[in-house]
XYZ file of C-alpha atoms in Angstrom:
473
model
C -4.078 17.951 -34.615
C -5.455 20.996 -33.206
C -3.397 24.027 -33.286
C -5.374 25.872 -30.678
C -3.867 26.136 -27.328
C -5.950 25.370 -24.333
C -5.472 24.250 -20.874
C -7.049 20.789 -19.912
C -8.631 22.586 -16.886
C -10.784 24.616 -19.331
C -12.660 21.578 -20.821
C -15.857 21.017 -19.191
C -15.983 17.863 -16.851
C -18.147 16.104 -19.568
C -15.915 16.765 -22.330
C -12.780 15.459 -20.111
C -14.770 12.281 -19.370
C -15.755 12.043 -23.177
C -12.223 12.348 -24.369
C -11.176 9.904 -21.609
C -13.609 7.226 -22.977
C -12.469 7.739 -26.525
C -8.815 7.753 -26.071
C -7.855 5.796 -22.718
C -8.157 2.238 -22.331
C -11.360 1.028 -20.418
C -9.571 -0.957 -18.036
C -8.019 2.125 -16.581
C -10.248 2.818 -13.875
C -11.646 5.892 -12.034
C -12.635 6.345 -8.447
C -16.356 7.182 -8.174
C -17.342 5.754 -11.309
C -20.983 7.074 -11.230
C -19.660 10.460 -10.772
C -15.947 10.622 -10.847
C -13.963 13.626 -9.719
C -12.038 16.170 -11.968
C -9.130 17.103 -9.870
C -7.125 20.122 -11.154
C -4.925 21.137 -7.987
C -3.542 19.694 -4.922
C -2.256 21.325 -1.838
C -0.946 19.589 1.410
C -3.693 17.421 2.322
C -6.484 18.787 0.244
C -7.261 18.522 -3.397
C -9.566 20.679 -5.554
C -11.848 19.946 -8.431
C -12.411 21.934 -11.469
C -15.159 24.099 -9.571
C -12.843 24.892 -6.868
C -14.481 22.483 -4.420
C -12.077 21.290 -1.510
C -11.614 17.349 -0.707
C -9.754 16.388 2.305
C -7.611 13.394 0.849
C -7.658 10.559 3.291
C -6.263 7.832 0.793
C -3.260 9.243 -1.082
C 0.123 7.791 0.278
C 1.779 8.793 -2.837
C 1.654 12.722 -1.802
C 3.618 11.448 1.247
C 4.533 15.039 2.506
C 1.466 16.472 0.868
C 0.457 17.728 -2.410
C 2.550 20.025 -4.314
C 4.980 20.597 -1.434
C 6.890 23.614 -2.259
C 10.200 22.329 -1.318
C 9.823 19.345 -3.253
C 8.628 21.399 -6.243
C 11.763 23.689 -6.089
C 14.146 20.887 -6.010
C 12.400 19.503 -9.165
C 12.491 22.645 -10.805
C 15.957 23.632 -9.839
C 17.555 20.365 -11.241
C 15.319 20.212 -14.290
C 16.516 23.426 -15.525
C 20.204 22.093 -15.107
C 20.342 18.659 -16.287
C 18.232 15.443 -16.485
C 19.931 12.306 -17.917
C 20.700 8.834 -17.144
C 22.590 7.374 -14.543
C 25.534 6.244 -16.595
C 27.078 9.618 -15.827
C 28.452 10.332 -12.294
C 26.252 12.657 -10.549
C 26.226 13.852 -6.830
C 22.474 13.584 -6.407
C 22.496 9.731 -6.829
C 25.260 8.819 -4.283
C 24.380 11.537 -1.655
C 20.754 10.186 -1.668
C 21.878 6.393 -1.575
C 24.247 6.858 1.263
C 21.362 9.085 3.121
C 18.801 6.364 2.514
C 20.988 3.421 3.444
C 21.452 5.129 6.939
C 17.898 4.617 7.732
C 18.451 0.932 7.287
C 20.046 -1.697 9.445
C 23.763 -1.982 8.361
C 23.744 -4.916 6.018
C 21.257 -3.389 3.810
C 23.692 -1.086 2.035
C 23.278 -1.254 -1.717
C 20.655 0.530 -3.928
C 19.147 0.146 -7.242
C 17.004 3.003 -8.421
C 13.830 2.363 -10.776
C 10.855 4.313 -11.646
C 7.813 2.314 -9.941
C 7.054 -0.059 -7.138
C 6.013 -2.702 -9.734
C 9.690 -2.332 -11.109
C 11.062 -2.457 -7.814
C 9.309 -5.709 -6.977
C 10.316 -7.180 -10.351
C 13.992 -6.375 -9.889
C 13.839 -7.975 -6.257
C 12.637 -11.222 -7.789
C 15.500 -11.161 -10.173
C 17.963 -10.376 -7.447
C 16.497 -13.206 -5.332
C 16.969 -15.788 -8.236
C 20.259 -14.772 -9.155
C 21.466 -15.189 -5.477
C 19.490 -18.448 -4.705
C 19.418 -20.186 -8.171
C 15.849 -21.115 -7.160
C 12.602 -19.924 -8.857
C 9.800 -20.382 -6.617
C 8.262 -17.476 -4.689
C 5.849 -17.545 -1.663
C 3.399 -14.665 -1.369
C 0.307 -13.838 0.736
C -3.216 -14.266 -0.047
C -4.811 -11.153 -1.368
C -1.335 -9.597 -1.824
C -0.793 -6.868 -4.397
C 2.874 -6.332 -5.667
C 2.633 -4.716 -9.052
C 1.001 -4.433 -12.503
C 3.971 -6.003 -14.520
C 3.753 -9.490 -15.654
C 6.171 -10.808 -12.971
C 4.471 -9.098 -10.174
C 1.089 -9.900 -11.165
C 2.073 -13.595 -11.044
C 2.879 -13.097 -7.357
C -0.250 -10.819 -6.717
C -3.279 -13.126 -5.901
C -5.408 -9.763 -5.684
C -4.870 -9.699 -9.334
C -4.413 -12.928 -10.766
C -7.064 -14.655 -9.117
C -9.580 -12.530 -11.106
C -7.931 -13.536 -14.120
C -7.956 -16.695 -16.447
C -4.209 -17.277 -16.223
C -4.505 -18.029 -12.656
C -1.446 -19.177 -10.346
C 1.614 -20.177 -11.779
C 3.320 -23.480 -10.815
C 6.166 -21.590 -9.037
C 3.978 -19.397 -6.967
C 2.948 -20.613 -3.423
C 0.275 -18.749 -1.625
C 0.472 -18.555 2.299
C -2.878 -17.462 4.052
C -3.128 -13.802 4.868
C -1.921 -13.365 8.553
C -4.978 -11.592 9.850
C -5.964 -12.039 13.671
C -9.283 -10.657 12.936
C -10.691 -12.255 9.799
C -8.441 -15.442 8.721
C -7.578 -18.900 9.819
C -6.063 -18.389 13.069
C -8.039 -15.329 15.189
C -7.995 -13.739 18.532
C -11.148 -15.592 19.185
C -9.818 -19.092 18.627
C -6.045 -19.006 19.942
C -3.976 -16.804 22.199
C -2.954 -13.721 20.551
C 0.820 -14.253 21.139
C 0.755 -17.650 19.257
C -1.001 -16.321 16.067
C 2.073 -15.164 14.402
C 3.747 -18.536 14.818
C 0.888 -20.411 13.429
C 0.531 -18.339 10.493
C 4.288 -18.826 9.959
C 3.861 -22.446 10.347
C 1.600 -22.323 7.165
C 4.504 -21.001 5.390
C 6.742 -23.988 6.482
C 3.924 -26.195 5.005
C 4.400 -24.503 1.746
C 7.925 -24.674 1.762
C 7.716 -28.479 2.732
C 5.342 -29.255 -0.199
C 7.436 -27.514 -2.672
C 10.638 -29.515 -1.601
C 8.530 -32.719 -1.794
C 7.417 -31.909 -5.514
C 11.321 -31.194 -6.228
C 11.144 -27.409 -6.166
C 12.994 -24.750 -4.447
C 12.256 -21.392 -2.802
C 13.941 -18.206 -4.048
C 12.080 -15.838 -2.095
C 9.138 -14.865 0.258
C 7.602 -11.431 -0.470
C 5.422 -9.700 1.996
C 4.124 -6.199 2.516
C 5.244 -5.085 5.991
C 1.746 -4.297 6.495
C -0.646 -5.703 4.218
C -2.613 -2.975 2.226
C -4.786 -4.248 -0.679
C -5.587 -7.290 1.561
C -7.462 -5.109 4.011
C -5.199 -2.924 5.948
C -3.834 -5.956 7.850
C -1.188 -5.492 10.408
C 1.150 -8.754 10.724
C 0.695 -10.367 14.303
C 3.509 -10.291 16.580
C 6.427 -12.898 15.631
C 5.183 -13.497 12.269
C 8.263 -12.142 10.368
C 10.693 -13.661 12.874
C 9.230 -17.243 12.220
C 8.836 -16.992 8.230
C 12.104 -15.274 7.814
C 13.891 -18.342 9.566
C 11.809 -20.823 7.796
C 12.607 -19.129 4.320
C 16.354 -18.656 4.969
C 16.603 -22.421 6.141
C 15.115 -23.526 2.909
C 17.762 -21.322 0.991
C 15.468 -18.513 0.071
C 15.783 -14.774 0.732
C 13.241 -12.527 2.339
C 11.763 -9.443 0.579
C 9.853 -6.718 2.399
C 7.796 -4.666 0.276
C 7.557 -1.109 1.841
C 6.226 0.529 -1.264
C 2.851 1.580 0.398
C 3.843 1.776 4.057
C 7.571 2.930 4.237
C 9.158 6.312 4.960
C 7.672 6.898 8.317
C 3.957 6.167 7.748
C 3.534 4.000 10.906
C 4.909 6.655 13.238
C 7.017 4.283 15.331
C 9.873 3.626 12.767
C 11.086 4.492 9.353
C 10.027 0.976 7.900
C 7.205 -1.010 8.690
C 9.146 -4.385 9.143
C 10.891 -2.699 11.928
C 7.567 -2.920 13.852
C 8.244 -6.748 14.131
C 11.340 -6.137 16.256
C 14.585 -4.285 15.909
C 16.544 -7.298 14.945
C 14.131 -8.443 12.001
C 15.917 -7.532 8.833
C 14.968 -8.585 5.274
C 17.340 -9.408 2.630
C 15.611 -7.233 0.162
C 13.530 -3.979 0.586
C 11.455 -2.431 -2.108
C 10.452 1.277 -2.032
C 8.070 3.319 -4.124
C 5.126 5.719 -4.041
C 6.104 8.144 -0.968
C 9.799 8.334 -1.986
C 9.060 10.876 -4.611
C 5.747 12.350 -3.537
C 4.090 11.330 -6.796
C 7.477 11.950 -8.805
C 8.318 8.414 -10.697
C 11.240 6.996 -8.593
C 11.461 3.839 -6.553
C 14.250 1.810 -5.055
C 15.546 -1.709 -4.133
C 17.755 -1.809 -1.309
C 19.697 -5.015 -0.452
C 22.819 -6.696 0.831
C 26.404 -6.448 -0.829
C 26.326 -10.288 -0.908
C 22.935 -10.399 -3.049
C 24.256 -7.479 -5.251
C 27.536 -9.537 -6.023
C 25.368 -12.734 -7.147
C 23.456 -10.452 -9.426
C 26.673 -9.135 -11.131
C 28.025 -12.535 -11.455
C 25.158 -13.585 -13.975
C 26.874 -11.222 -16.353
C 24.209 -8.993 -17.473
C 24.600 -5.353 -16.811
C 21.641 -3.541 -15.252
C 20.465 -0.454 -17.001
C 17.374 1.456 -16.324
C 16.929 4.847 -18.677
C 15.236 6.741 -16.309
C 15.993 4.967 -12.821
C 17.959 7.128 -10.625
C 18.162 10.307 -13.035
C 19.106 13.724 -11.345
C 15.549 15.019 -11.076
C 13.967 12.202 -9.650
C 16.631 11.684 -6.988
C 16.448 15.699 -6.359
C 12.963 15.131 -5.686
C 13.559 12.124 -3.486
C 16.199 14.090 -1.381
C 13.505 16.866 -0.818
C 11.071 14.371 0.294
C 13.401 13.186 2.875
C 14.367 16.788 3.995
C 10.675 17.521 4.578
C 10.150 14.063 6.568
C 12.951 15.018 8.876
C 12.478 18.736 9.217
C 8.722 18.301 9.660
C 9.153 15.511 12.309
C 6.289 13.776 10.000
C 6.969 10.348 11.781
C 6.468 11.862 15.437
C 3.263 13.581 13.630
C 1.945 10.251 12.192
C 2.412 8.643 15.615
C 0.503 11.153 17.451
C -2.364 11.799 15.033
C -2.506 7.999 14.307
C -2.673 7.082 18.165
C -5.452 9.571 18.546
C -7.316 8.115 15.595
C -7.117 4.349 16.654
C -8.106 5.136 20.198
C -11.013 7.188 18.904
C -12.052 4.635 16.524
C -12.106 2.061 19.136
C -14.306 4.055 21.240
C -16.769 4.412 17.990
C -16.633 0.639 17.855
C -18.472 0.360 21.158
C -21.162 2.598 19.425
C -21.572 1.204 16.284
C -22.331 -2.294 15.551
C -21.265 -2.000 11.903
C -17.537 -1.682 13.059
C -16.093 -5.200 13.356
C -12.459 -4.314 13.777
C -10.224 -1.321 13.889
C -6.604 -2.189 12.908
C -3.481 -0.129 11.999
C -0.490 1.876 13.139
C 0.265 5.655 12.589
C -1.280 6.827 9.446
C -2.191 3.403 8.139
C -5.757 2.252 9.234
C -8.200 -0.024 8.108
C -11.880 -0.174 9.662
C -13.436 -3.812 8.875
C -16.980 -3.189 8.512
C -19.652 -5.951 9.308
C -23.193 -6.859 9.189
C -22.937 -8.689 12.223
C -20.372 -8.622 14.685
C -20.259 -12.184 15.835
C -20.550 -13.724 12.197
C -18.184 -10.944 10.764
C -20.166 -11.012 7.576
C -18.635 -8.347 5.369
C -20.506 -5.166 4.864
C -19.488 -4.195 1.583
C -22.597 -2.332 0.367
C -22.593 -0.314 3.613
C -18.655 0.385 3.159
C -19.075 1.608 -0.520
C -22.109 3.974 1.231
C -19.686 5.521 3.531
C -17.260 6.427 0.652
C -20.047 7.900 -1.315
C -21.294 9.835 1.762
C -17.665 10.787 2.651
C -17.344 12.427 -1.045
C -20.370 14.379 -0.545
C -18.806 15.843 2.932
C -15.767 16.717 1.031
C -13.619 13.691 2.227
C -11.939 11.197 -0.245
C -11.937 7.549 0.896
C -11.916 4.274 -0.563
C -12.493 0.700 0.379
C -10.026 -2.323 0.343
C -9.876 -5.977 1.311
C -11.111 -9.149 -0.398
C -14.703 -8.288 0.399
C -14.378 -4.541 -0.339
C -15.792 -3.955 3.239
C -12.461 -2.350 4.716
C -12.359 1.486 4.725
C -8.792 2.161 4.100
C -7.051 5.426 5.613
C -3.663 6.436 4.354
C -3.623 10.294 4.101
C -0.623 12.470 3.315
C 1.660 12.722 6.361
C 0.619 16.328 6.868
C -2.873 15.175 8.046
C -3.662 17.243 11.097
C -5.401 16.715 14.509
C -8.098 18.882 13.343
C -8.575 16.832 10.066
C -8.819 13.734 12.203
C -11.498 15.114 14.369
C -13.433 16.418 11.618
C -13.109 12.938 9.724
C -14.047 11.085 12.996
C -17.270 13.351 13.248
C -18.271 12.483 9.806
C -17.779 9.059 9.954
C -19.657 8.856 13.358
C -22.547 10.570 11.325
C -22.345 8.198 8.483
C -22.504 5.214 10.526
C -25.532 6.383 12.519
C -27.277 7.004 9.235
C -26.715 3.606 8.057
C -27.841 2.110 11.603
C -30.811 3.911 11.406
C -34.376 2.605 10.020
C -34.612 5.484 7.595
C -31.148 4.720 5.844
C -31.776 1.088 5.503
C -35.595 1.252 4.303
C -34.681 4.255 1.901
C -32.917 2.014 -0.720
C -29.637 3.862 -0.360
C -27.960 0.692 0.642
C -28.530 -2.202 -1.650
C -29.118 -5.742 -0.262
C -26.327 -7.999 -0.315
C -25.180 -9.293 -3.877
C -24.855 -12.933 -4.364
C -21.203 -12.974 -4.988
C -20.497 -11.372 -1.830
C -22.887 -13.877 0.059
C -20.966 -16.816 -1.630
C -17.546 -15.431 -1.023
C -18.569 -14.804 2.579
C -19.922 -18.180 2.889
C -16.961 -20.146 1.584
C -14.484 -18.010 3.856
C -16.692 -19.240 6.823
C -15.944 -22.740 6.147
C -12.122 -22.141 6.438
């Protein structure tokens, strides 16, 4: 081991990349594989590379209140200087935050379990559901992602469909309830019926499971679907699904790991956008709760908590709920409240969505614009009538955004959806700049010069095959 002390920021980018390739597993991927960014500093909605170049961060929903927020940093430093231990000792931070957090939920959701990540939260949610129902099977959505643990990969088609292990017998996959690109769309059926029609697909899965002698433990669903393509659930979907699942003896899990803490602007939790009376049995939280610090949470009912106690195994998590992570979580909540960040997300998000609908009229590449608050997806298509996914064009957009100092990424089954989930401090001026750059990039792609220059490759066979098969459904 070298005794020479040097800051990692002083390594050349090439040396950093070489060391990463040598010592870090190859499956740990990077953004911008051809020319990855080396990020050494972050502030608010901006990140900076080793040369001091500034990038507007439009995809980091983890740095919820902004990179390196001074109030969050101060809370972390102060608590770290006093104590960091496990939750088997009494500590005020834990109980104060749990009480404070539960006040944002409907009354029946009043018991917390603190963990370290969204993956852990969803894993624990499954344990709670199975302890309470004494059933095993889980209903999940097509293209869903709920974490990287063995159990959460098992309920994440986004992952297991690409793996040899495939789908487990106890997993049932419901169609992604997308009203633009799915089994039931606005073109085929009245919009006010779409939610119920997709919910009936869940009822069919329940019936099939029961006919096979299986029982449903839980239905798990992101309250707005992220990896599946920034999909907003159709109205009435959760109302009907929750009813069917509960009638079958299962519980309903709302995954708010990516969309919680006011991101949608109109409410603290995205499940509330389906109606004030829609209340899940278990809610999982992660990512924004600690602004990048490893902390996550499961919130559930006293009844489900009691069932978990009855199985006779204590629950202990070495780092979950430690004083430092909870000090950070408290500070994040401070900033959300004092900065009126929910209202801010609503105002900026409404402006963006309205402006994007106007851009859609100008650009045939835009097939659909969907979202709420600072959770937005732009579905790019080669043809607005056939909805053929424009994956290459989406990837071109991401590369060009980077050249303009903006960090973007793609999402969805065909990687053709531009995803937009910036820190909540993203400003109206940021929005106007982002829209101007997007407009210019789309004009580039649609021009003859861009199409004939070779910048955008022809559609690959696997994308073509995927689209053709989806068109048959």
